[in-house]
Amino acid sequence: MTQLQDSQFSYQIHDSKAEELMVDGNITEASQDIKLQNPKTYHSYQIKVRPTDLCNTKQVDVPQFLNYACSAIKDAIASKYDDDFIAQMDKTWYSKATHFKLDCHLPAYVDEILTVKSWSNAAKNQINCQILREDDCLSTFSITYNPDLKFVPNFLPLTLDVIGSDKDIISMEFNVEQFMYFRDRFNRFDSIKFLSIFVEQSDTALRYGLWCASQLIAGTKGSMVAVYNFYNYHPMIYTMKRNARLRYQMKLSSIGDTSFNSLNIITDCDTGTVVHESKWYLVFIVDEKIAVLPDSFKDKILQHIPKTQLIDKPKYLYESLPENHHKYHLKVRHADLDVHNHAGSHAILGYCLDAASSAAMSNSSAYRLDFGNDFDPCCVLHQSYTFYSRFLPGDDIVIETWQGHENNLYFNLKDGDKIKCKAEFIIDPQLICKSN
C-alpha cells in the first residue's frame, strides 16, 4: 500500500500460496525477503487467535494479519522498546507512513498462539514484522516512513449523505451504505465491524458539527462516557445484502443532572423496517468522577427534550455468578482501542461473542441451548452492556459466561477480581443456526 501526495492510497493484495500476483497486467513473484530475515534483536508480542478473527474459511482473514502487526508495533512504541528508530515514534506515526506491504504465507486457526516479532531498519526508515506460529512464518509486514512528513490535523472531504439535521443540535439523520459490507465467518453481516462503523459515523457527525451536542461541553474539563448500552436487532438484519441502503438517525432523548440518553435508529430504506436500535446512557465525567452537567449544556438542551430524574438507569443483569459457567481468557490488543484509547464498544461485543463461541466449541454445560460447534450470532435479538471500568491494552480479561433461567446468555468480564463489564444476550431459539 502506497501513500500518494494527495493522501490517497494505492494497494496490492497478494496471496503467496499462488506464488504470483497480477498488478496492472504484470505478474510479480512472492516476496520472501522479510520472511527469511533473522533479526538479532526485536520486540516480541503475543497474540491468541480469537474466533472473531476468522473469515468464512475458518482461517485468519488477511486484514486480521495487518491488525496483528499494527498491534505489535503499537505495543513496541508504548513499551519504549530499546530501539532508537521505534523510540522516536509517537501517536502520529501513521501519518508519516508512505508504504505498507503485507504478505500472507500460511493460514492461522482459532486458539493458536502466535508471536509477532518487530524490528526496525533505520537505514530504510522501515519497521518490519514477522507473524510466527513457533518456527513457521505465517505472514510478514513492513511499513516505510518519511520522517520529514509533518502531521497536520485536518478533515477529509465529508461524504455523508445528510438528510436532515436539527438546527437546535438535538438530532440528525443521514444515509449510509457501508454498514452491511463486512461479513463474518458465517457469511452474514459482521456485527463487530457494523458497530465499529456505527460509532465512527457518530464520531464523524460530531467532529463535523452535524450533530453538535458534544460542543456544548467543549471548554470544560469533562467528557461524556457511556456506562450502559442496549441494542435491538431485527431478524432481517442477518440476511441483508452488502449493498443494502440504510438510514441512520441519532438524537438525544432525555437528560438528567449528570447524564443523558442517546437514541440511535437504523432503518432499511427499501422496506422502512427498523433493523437496529440502540440506546446509550452517558454520564458526565470530570477527573474520573461523575459530575453535574454544565448549565450551558442543560439550559440549551432542556429547551427541546424532557428532563428526567431517573433516565433508564442501568439495571443489575444478574444477582450472582452460578457455579456452572464457562471461562474464556483474552488479552486486550492495541487494535481493540477506539479514539479514546480504551477498548471500544465493538471490541467488547467481540469479547462476548468469542466467549460464547468458546463455550459452544467446547460443548460447555453452562449453555443448555444447542448452538452446534460454534456460536452463530444470528439468533441474538437484544444485547445490553453495563460498564464499570475501562479496558486498556494488555489487560488480561477473564469472561465468565452462562445461560440464565430463560433464553438469555450472561457475560461477566473481569480483570483479576475487578468486574469491568456485565452483558446479556437475549436469544430467539427459533433462529438458532447450528454450526458444524
Short mmCIF file of C-alpha atoms in Angstrom, two decimals:
data_model
loop_
_atom_site.label_atom_id
_atom_site.label_comp_id
_atom_site.label_asym_id
_atom_site.label_seq_id
_atom_site.Cartn_x
_atom_site.Cartn_y
_atom_site.Cartn_z
CA MET A 1 0.00 0.00 0.00
CA THR A 2 1.47 3.34 -1.03
CA GLN A 3 0.51 6.82 0.16
CA LEU A 4 0.46 9.35 -2.66
CA GLN A 5 0.91 13.11 -2.43
CA ASP A 6 -2.85 13.76 -2.33
CA SER A 7 -3.23 11.48 0.72
CA GLN A 8 -4.82 8.72 -1.38
CA PHE A 9 -3.64 5.11 -1.08
CA SER A 10 -2.98 2.52 -3.77
CA TYR A 11 -2.78 -1.09 -2.69
CA GLN A 12 -1.84 -4.57 -3.87
CA ILE A 13 -3.26 -7.79 -2.40
CA HIS A 14 -1.06 -10.83 -2.65
CA ASP A 15 -1.63 -14.45 -1.65
CA SER A 16 1.75 -16.17 -1.68
CA LYS A 17 0.12 -19.60 -1.96
CA ALA A 18 -0.47 -18.70 -5.62
CA GLU A 19 3.20 -17.66 -5.91
CA GLU A 20 2.30 -14.77 -8.16
CA LEU A 21 0.34 -11.54 -8.24
CA MET A 22 -1.27 -9.75 -11.16
CA VAL A 23 -0.76 -5.97 -10.86
CA ASP A 24 -1.60 -3.75 -13.81
CA GLY A 25 -1.20 -6.73 -16.13
CA ASN A 26 2.25 -7.69 -14.79
CA ILE A 27 2.97 -10.87 -12.82
CA THR A 28 5.26 -10.50 -9.80
CA GLU A 29 6.75 -13.18 -7.58
CA ALA A 30 6.04 -13.61 -3.89
CA SER A 31 8.35 -11.61 -1.65
CA GLN A 32 10.42 -13.72 0.74
CA ASP A 33 12.96 -11.12 1.91
CA ILE A 34 11.38 -10.25 5.30
CA LYS A 35 10.33 -13.85 5.86
CA LEU A 36 13.94 -15.02 5.56
CA GLN A 37 15.42 -12.38 7.86
CA ASN A 38 16.69 -13.42 11.30
CA PRO A 39 16.96 -10.22 13.40
CA LYS A 40 19.21 -10.41 16.46
CA THR A 41 17.10 -8.00 18.50
CA TYR A 42 13.38 -7.50 18.19
CA HIS A 43 10.22 -6.68 20.16
CA SER A 44 8.07 -9.75 20.86
CA TYR A 45 4.28 -9.52 21.09
CA GLN A 46 1.98 -12.50 21.68
CA ILE A 47 -1.41 -12.94 20.01
CA LYS A 48 -4.08 -15.56 20.73
CA VAL A 49 -6.30 -16.15 17.71
CA ARG A 50 -9.92 -15.40 18.64
CA PRO A 51 -12.96 -16.94 16.93
CA THR A 52 -13.96 -13.49 15.63
CA ASP A 53 -10.57 -13.19 13.87
CA LEU A 54 -11.66 -15.85 11.36
CA CYS A 55 -13.25 -15.45 7.95
CA ASN A 56 -15.75 -17.85 6.35
CA THR A 57 -12.97 -20.36 5.55
CA LYS A 58 -12.38 -20.66 9.33
CA GLN A 59 -8.89 -19.20 8.89
CA VAL A 60 -7.50 -15.85 9.98
CA ASP A 61 -8.59 -13.26 7.44
CA VAL A 62 -5.89 -11.32 5.57
CA PRO A 63 -6.80 -7.94 7.16
CA GLN A 64 -6.51 -9.59 10.56
CA PHE A 65 -2.77 -10.19 10.00
CA LEU A 66 -2.48 -6.44 9.41
CA ASN A 67 -4.36 -5.96 12.69
CA TYR A 68 -1.85 -8.22 14.48
CA ALA A 69 1.16 -6.40 13.03
CA CYS A 70 -0.17 -2.93 13.91
CA SER A 71 -1.00 -4.07 17.45
CA ALA A 72 2.57 -5.33 17.82
CA ILE A 73 4.09 -2.07 16.53
CA LYS A 74 1.87 -0.01 18.83
CA ASP A 75 2.95 -2.20 21.73
CA ALA A 76 6.62 -1.71 20.83
CA ILE A 77 6.11 2.07 20.76
CA ALA A 78 4.13 2.11 24.03
CA SER A 79 6.62 -0.14 25.86
CA LYS A 80 9.57 2.13 24.98
CA TYR A 81 11.30 -0.81 23.34
CA ASP A 82 15.07 -0.27 23.18
CA ASP A 83 15.27 0.65 19.51
CA ASP A 84 16.35 4.18 18.58
CA PHE A 85 14.13 4.31 15.47
CA ILE A 86 10.97 2.96 17.17
CA ALA A 87 11.67 5.13 20.23
CA GLN A 88 11.13 8.23 18.05
CA MET A 89 7.59 7.17 17.15
CA ASP A 90 4.60 8.89 18.73
CA LYS A 91 0.84 8.82 18.29
CA THR A 92 1.17 10.48 14.86
CA TRP A 93 3.27 7.61 13.46
CA TYR A 94 0.60 6.54 10.94
CA SER A 95 0.68 10.00 9.34
CA LYS A 96 4.35 9.61 8.40
CA ALA A 97 3.85 6.26 6.62
CA THR A 98 4.47 6.21 2.88
CA HIS A 99 4.31 2.48 2.08
CA PHE A 100 2.79 -0.68 3.60
CA LYS A 101 3.43 -4.23 2.47
CA LEU A 102 1.72 -7.37 3.79
CA ASP A 103 2.43 -10.92 2.60
CA CYS A 104 0.48 -13.97 3.77
CA HIS A 105 2.33 -17.29 3.56
CA LEU A 106 0.39 -19.74 5.76
CA PRO A 107 -3.02 -19.73 7.46
CA ALA A 108 -3.68 -19.42 11.21
CA TYR A 109 -6.54 -21.02 13.13
CA VAL A 110 -8.61 -20.40 16.25
CA ASP A 111 -6.93 -20.61 19.68
CA GLU A 112 -3.42 -20.75 18.19
CA ILE A 113 -0.78 -18.70 19.98
CA LEU A 114 1.18 -16.50 17.57
CA THR A 115 4.25 -14.37 18.16
CA VAL A 116 4.84 -11.11 16.30
CA LYS A 117 8.47 -10.02 16.01
CA SER A 118 9.00 -6.32 15.26
CA TRP A 119 12.28 -4.57 14.47
CA SER A 120 13.47 -1.53 12.57
CA ASN A 121 15.74 -0.88 9.64
CA ALA A 122 16.74 2.71 10.29
CA ALA A 123 18.68 3.00 7.02
CA LYS A 124 15.43 2.46 5.12
CA ASN A 125 13.16 4.26 7.62
CA GLN A 126 11.31 0.98 7.96
CA ILE A 127 9.71 -1.26 10.61
CA ASN A 128 9.33 -4.95 9.79
CA CYS A 129 7.20 -7.69 11.36
CA GLN A 130 7.13 -11.46 11.20
CA ILE A 131 3.99 -13.24 12.45
CA LEU A 132 5.03 -16.68 13.62
CA ARG A 133 3.49 -19.92 14.83
CA GLU A 134 6.52 -21.43 16.57
CA ASP A 135 9.08 -21.66 13.71
CA ASP A 136 6.61 -21.19 10.86
CA CYS A 137 6.32 -17.68 9.42
CA LEU A 138 2.66 -17.12 8.56
CA SER A 139 2.81 -13.52 7.43
CA THR A 140 5.20 -10.59 7.06
CA PHE A 141 4.56 -6.87 7.19
CA SER A 142 6.68 -3.80 6.53
CA ILE A 143 5.89 -0.12 6.89
CA THR A 144 8.11 2.64 5.48
CA TYR A 145 8.17 6.23 6.76
CA ASN A 146 9.16 9.67 5.66
CA PRO A 147 10.40 11.27 8.93
CA ASP A 148 10.09 14.73 7.36
CA LEU A 149 6.33 14.48 6.91
CA LYS A 150 4.51 16.79 9.30
CA PHE A 151 1.27 15.81 10.96
CA VAL A 152 -1.35 18.45 10.24
CA PRO A 153 -4.75 17.68 11.80
CA ASN A 154 -7.39 18.07 9.15
CA PHE A 155 -10.64 16.56 7.91
CA LEU A 156 -11.07 14.58 4.72
CA PRO A 157 -13.90 15.77 2.45
CA LEU A 158 -17.21 14.79 4.02
CA THR A 159 -19.05 12.03 2.11
CA LEU A 160 -22.02 11.52 4.43
CA ASP A 161 -25.34 11.91 2.65
CA VAL A 162 -27.04 14.11 5.24
CA ILE A 163 -30.84 14.07 5.09
CA GLY A 164 -31.57 16.49 7.88
CA SER A 165 -30.06 17.99 10.99
CA ASP A 166 -31.99 19.70 13.75
CA LYS A 167 -30.73 23.27 13.76
CA ASP A 168 -31.03 23.22 17.54
CA ILE A 169 -28.43 20.40 17.72
CA ILE A 170 -30.66 17.71 19.15
CA SER A 171 -30.82 15.20 16.30
CA MET A 172 -29.68 14.39 12.78
CA GLU A 173 -30.02 11.64 10.21
CA PHE A 174 -28.14 10.57 7.10
CA ASN A 175 -27.95 7.80 4.52
CA VAL A 176 -25.20 5.19 4.83
CA GLU A 177 -24.15 2.38 2.53
CA GLN A 178 -21.20 0.64 4.15
CA PHE A 179 -22.84 -0.74 7.30
CA MET A 180 -23.57 -4.18 5.81
CA TYR A 181 -20.44 -4.55 3.69
CA PHE A 182 -18.25 -6.62 6.03
CA ARG A 183 -19.02 -10.34 6.50
CA ASP A 184 -18.23 -12.62 9.44
CA ARG A 185 -17.16 -16.28 9.35
CA PHE A 186 -20.81 -17.31 8.91
CA ASN A 187 -21.01 -15.08 5.82
CA ARG A 188 -23.51 -12.77 7.50
CA PHE A 189 -23.09 -9.09 8.30
CA ASP A 190 -20.23 -8.68 10.76
CA SER A 191 -21.85 -7.23 13.89
CA ILE A 192 -18.47 -6.17 15.35
CA LYS A 193 -17.44 -4.16 12.31
CA PHE A 194 -21.04 -2.94 11.99
CA LEU A 195 -20.84 -1.46 15.49
CA SER A 196 -17.38 -0.05 14.80
CA ILE A 197 -18.63 1.76 11.68
CA PHE A 198 -21.73 2.82 13.59
CA VAL A 199 -19.58 4.54 16.24
CA GLU A 200 -17.31 6.05 13.57
CA GLN A 201 -20.36 7.58 11.87
CA SER A 202 -21.39 9.11 15.19
CA ASP A 203 -17.88 10.49 15.78
CA THR A 204 -17.77 11.86 12.25
CA ALA A 205 -21.10 13.62 12.71
CA LEU A 206 -19.86 15.16 15.95
CA ARG A 207 -16.49 16.24 14.53
CA TYR A 208 -18.07 17.89 11.50
CA GLY A 209 -20.59 19.73 13.63
CA LEU A 210 -23.58 17.95 12.11
CA TRP A 211 -24.70 16.67 15.50
CA CYS A 212 -23.18 19.11 17.93
CA ALA A 213 -24.33 18.01 21.39
CA SER A 214 -20.72 17.43 22.44
CA GLN A 215 -19.81 21.01 21.56
CA LEU A 216 -21.94 22.18 24.45
CA ILE A 217 -19.42 20.73 26.88
CA ALA A 218 -16.45 21.97 24.89
CA GLY A 219 -14.17 24.12 27.01
CA THR A 220 -14.94 22.14 30.16
CA LYS A 221 -12.57 19.61 31.69
CA GLY A 222 -15.16 16.87 31.41
CA SER A 223 -16.18 14.26 28.86
CA MET A 224 -19.18 12.05 28.20
CA VAL A 225 -18.70 8.35 28.98
CA ALA A 226 -21.12 5.54 28.07
CA VAL A 227 -21.95 3.40 31.10
CA TYR A 228 -24.88 1.47 29.68
CA ASN A 229 -25.73 0.36 26.12
CA PHE A 230 -28.77 -1.50 24.86
CA TYR A 231 -29.12 -2.90 21.31
CA ASN A 232 -32.15 -4.31 19.47
CA TYR A 233 -31.66 -6.37 16.30
CA HIS A 234 -34.47 -7.16 13.84
CA PRO A 235 -34.00 -10.74 12.46
CA MET A 236 -34.00 -9.25 8.97
CA ILE A 237 -30.59 -7.66 9.62
CA TYR A 238 -28.85 -11.03 9.50
CA THR A 239 -29.94 -11.72 5.90
CA MET A 240 -29.45 -8.28 4.37
CA LYS A 241 -27.17 -7.84 1.36
CA ARG A 242 -23.85 -6.00 1.39
CA ASN A 243 -25.20 -3.09 -0.64
CA ALA A 244 -28.33 -2.55 1.48
CA ARG A 245 -29.35 1.12 1.64
CA LEU A 246 -29.77 2.27 5.22
CA ARG A 247 -30.78 5.44 7.02
CA TYR A 248 -29.15 6.32 10.33
CA GLN A 249 -30.83 8.65 12.82
CA MET A 250 -29.26 9.80 16.09
CA LYS A 251 -30.73 12.07 18.74
CA LEU A 252 -30.86 12.88 22.43
CA SER A 253 -34.00 11.56 24.10
CA SER A 254 -33.78 12.70 27.74
CA ILE A 255 -31.43 14.42 30.18
CA GLY A 256 -30.75 14.35 33.92
CA ASP A 257 -28.46 16.31 36.22
CA THR A 258 -25.33 14.29 35.41
CA SER A 259 -26.29 12.25 32.36
CA PHE A 260 -28.32 11.96 29.17
CA ASN A 261 -29.75 9.27 26.91
CA SER A 262 -28.85 8.96 23.25
CA LEU A 263 -31.10 7.06 20.82
CA ASN A 264 -29.82 5.67 17.51
CA ILE A 265 -32.06 4.10 14.88
CA ILE A 266 -31.02 2.34 11.64
CA THR A 267 -33.76 1.81 9.04
CA ASP A 268 -33.76 -0.19 5.82
CA CYS A 269 -34.54 2.35 3.09
CA ASP A 270 -36.30 -0.16 0.81
CA THR A 271 -38.78 -1.59 3.34
CA GLY A 272 -38.86 1.09 6.06
CA THR A 273 -38.06 -1.60 8.66
CA VAL A 274 -36.08 -0.55 11.72
CA VAL A 275 -33.30 -3.18 11.65
CA HIS A 276 -31.22 -1.88 14.56
CA GLU A 277 -31.92 0.37 17.52
CA SER A 278 -29.54 1.34 20.29
CA LYS A 279 -29.84 3.33 23.49
CA TRP A 280 -26.77 4.83 25.16
CA TYR A 281 -26.74 6.08 28.73
CA LEU A 282 -23.90 8.59 29.06
CA VAL A 283 -22.61 10.34 32.18
CA PHE A 284 -20.53 13.50 32.51
CA ILE A 285 -17.09 12.72 33.97
CA VAL A 286 -14.60 15.22 35.41
CA ASP A 287 -11.31 13.95 36.91
CA GLU A 288 -12.58 10.33 36.80
CA LYS A 289 -15.72 11.21 38.82
CA ILE A 290 -19.37 11.74 37.87
CA ALA A 291 -20.13 15.46 37.81
CA VAL A 292 -23.12 17.74 37.22
CA LEU A 293 -23.57 18.74 33.59
CA PRO A 294 -22.61 22.37 32.79
CA ASP A 295 -25.52 24.82 32.97
CA SER A 296 -24.80 25.94 29.40
CA PHE A 297 -25.40 22.38 28.24
CA LYS A 298 -28.56 21.76 30.25
CA ASP A 299 -30.14 25.15 29.50
CA LYS A 300 -29.80 24.64 25.77
CA ILE A 301 -30.90 21.01 25.70
CA LEU A 302 -33.84 21.45 28.07
CA GLN A 303 -35.49 23.76 25.57
CA HIS A 304 -36.12 20.71 23.40
CA ILE A 305 -36.14 17.46 25.37
CA PRO A 306 -37.62 16.45 28.73
CA LYS A 307 -35.66 16.35 31.93
CA THR A 308 -35.97 13.02 33.71
CA GLN A 309 -34.52 12.45 37.14
CA LEU A 310 -34.22 8.70 36.62
CA ILE A 311 -33.46 8.07 32.95
CA ASP A 312 -33.30 4.33 32.33
CA LYS A 313 -30.50 3.81 34.80
CA PRO A 314 -28.53 0.58 34.34
CA LYS A 315 -30.13 -2.41 35.99
CA TYR A 316 -28.39 -5.35 37.62
CA LEU A 317 -28.39 -8.05 34.97
CA TYR A 318 -27.98 -10.93 37.42
CA GLU A 319 -27.63 -11.44 41.14
CA SER A 320 -24.64 -13.75 41.38
CA LEU A 321 -22.27 -15.95 39.41
CA PRO A 322 -23.54 -19.56 39.16
CA GLU A 323 -21.25 -22.49 39.82
CA ASN A 324 -21.74 -23.83 36.32
CA HIS A 325 -20.19 -21.27 34.00
CA HIS A 326 -17.66 -21.28 31.18
CA LYS A 327 -14.43 -19.24 31.26
CA TYR A 328 -12.67 -17.64 28.32
CA HIS A 329 -9.36 -15.77 28.57
CA LEU A 330 -8.07 -12.99 26.31
CA LYS A 331 -5.71 -10.04 26.37
CA VAL A 332 -6.78 -6.57 25.20
CA ARG A 333 -4.93 -5.68 22.00
CA HIS A 334 -3.89 -2.21 20.91
CA ALA A 335 -6.04 -2.68 17.81
CA ASP A 336 -9.11 -3.03 20.06
CA LEU A 337 -8.87 0.61 21.12
CA ASP A 338 -11.12 3.43 19.95
CA VAL A 339 -10.31 7.14 19.64
CA HIS A 340 -10.48 7.45 23.43
CA ASN A 341 -7.61 4.94 23.85
CA HIS A 342 -9.60 2.22 25.57
CA ALA A 343 -11.36 -0.83 24.11
CA GLY A 344 -14.40 0.36 22.20
CA SER A 345 -17.94 -1.00 22.35
CA HIS A 346 -17.29 -3.02 19.20
CA ALA A 347 -14.32 -4.77 20.84
CA ILE A 348 -16.33 -5.65 23.96
CA LEU A 349 -19.08 -7.11 21.77
CA GLY A 350 -16.34 -9.20 20.15
CA TYR A 351 -15.11 -10.41 23.55
CA CYS A 352 -18.60 -11.68 24.41
CA LEU A 353 -19.02 -13.36 21.02
CA ASP A 354 -15.62 -15.04 21.45
CA ALA A 355 -16.62 -16.34 24.88
CA ALA A 356 -19.93 -17.67 23.51
CA SER A 357 -18.08 -19.38 20.65
CA SER A 358 -15.60 -20.91 23.08
CA ALA A 359 -18.47 -22.30 25.18
CA ALA A 360 -20.20 -23.74 22.10
CA MET A 361 -16.97 -25.21 20.68
CA SER A 362 -16.20 -26.95 23.97
CA ASN A 363 -19.81 -28.17 24.35
CA SER A 364 -19.97 -26.47 27.74
CA SER A 365 -22.83 -27.47 30.04
CA ALA A 366 -23.09 -23.78 31.01
CA TYR A 367 -25.26 -23.40 27.87
CA ARG A 368 -28.41 -25.53 27.68
CA LEU A 369 -29.34 -24.34 24.18
CA ASP A 370 -27.65 -26.31 21.42
CA PHE A 371 -25.69 -23.96 19.15
CA GLY A 372 -23.70 -26.71 17.44
CA ASN A 373 -19.90 -26.44 17.24
CA ASP A 374 -19.79 -22.64 17.15
CA PHE A 375 -21.91 -19.65 18.12
CA ASP A 376 -23.62 -18.00 15.16
CA PRO A 377 -24.97 -14.64 16.46
CA CYS A 378 -27.93 -14.64 14.02
CA CYS A 379 -30.17 -15.74 16.93
CA VAL A 380 -29.36 -12.67 19.08
CA LEU A 381 -32.24 -10.17 19.22
CA HIS A 382 -31.21 -7.98 22.17
CA GLN A 383 -27.93 -7.08 23.87
CA SER A 384 -27.27 -4.97 26.93
CA TYR A 385 -23.97 -3.87 28.50
CA THR A 386 -23.20 -2.21 31.81
CA PHE A 387 -19.69 -0.72 32.03
CA TYR A 388 -17.82 -0.28 35.31
CA SER A 389 -14.26 0.40 34.15
CA ARG A 390 -12.18 0.90 31.01
CA PHE A 391 -10.42 -1.90 29.12
CA LEU A 392 -6.80 -0.93 28.46
CA PRO A 393 -4.07 -2.51 26.30
CA GLY A 394 -2.51 -5.55 27.91
CA ASP A 395 -5.38 -6.15 30.36
CA ASP A 396 -5.79 -9.89 30.98
CA ILE A 397 -9.54 -10.40 30.77
CA VAL A 398 -11.48 -13.42 32.01
CA ILE A 399 -15.01 -13.74 30.62
CA GLU A 400 -17.41 -15.90 32.60
CA THR A 401 -20.49 -16.88 30.62
CA TRP A 402 -23.59 -19.00 31.23
CA GLN A 403 -27.23 -19.35 30.24
CA GLY A 404 -29.86 -17.88 32.56
CA HIS A 405 -33.19 -19.42 33.51
CA GLU A 406 -34.67 -18.43 30.17
CA ASN A 407 -33.23 -17.84 26.69
CA ASN A 408 -30.56 -15.39 27.79
CA LEU A 409 -26.77 -15.61 27.92
CA TYR A 410 -24.84 -13.70 30.58
CA PHE A 411 -21.25 -12.43 30.45
CA ASN A 412 -19.10 -11.28 33.35
CA LEU A 413 -15.91 -9.54 32.13
CA LYS A 414 -13.17 -9.29 34.77
CA ASP A 415 -9.57 -8.16 35.12
CA GLY A 416 -8.39 -10.07 38.17
CA ASP A 417 -11.08 -9.57 40.81
CA LYS A 418 -12.29 -6.33 39.24
CA ILE A 419 -15.51 -6.51 37.22
CA LYS A 420 -15.20 -4.26 34.17
CA CYS A 421 -18.41 -5.06 32.34
CA LYS A 422 -21.57 -7.14 32.57
CA ALA A 423 -23.51 -8.13 29.46
CA GLU A 424 -26.61 -10.05 28.42
CA PHE A 425 -27.72 -11.53 25.08
CA ILE A 426 -31.38 -12.47 24.60
CA ILE A 427 -31.74 -15.38 22.19
CA ASP A 428 -34.59 -16.47 19.93
CA PRO A 429 -34.26 -20.30 19.87
CA GLN A 430 -36.22 -20.41 16.60
CA LEU A 431 -33.40 -18.51 14.88
CA ILE A 432 -30.50 -20.69 16.07
CA CYS A 433 -28.38 -21.94 13.15
CA LYS A 434 -26.27 -24.85 14.33
CA SER A 435 -22.66 -24.70 13.16
CA ASN A 436 -20.78 -27.80 12.08
#
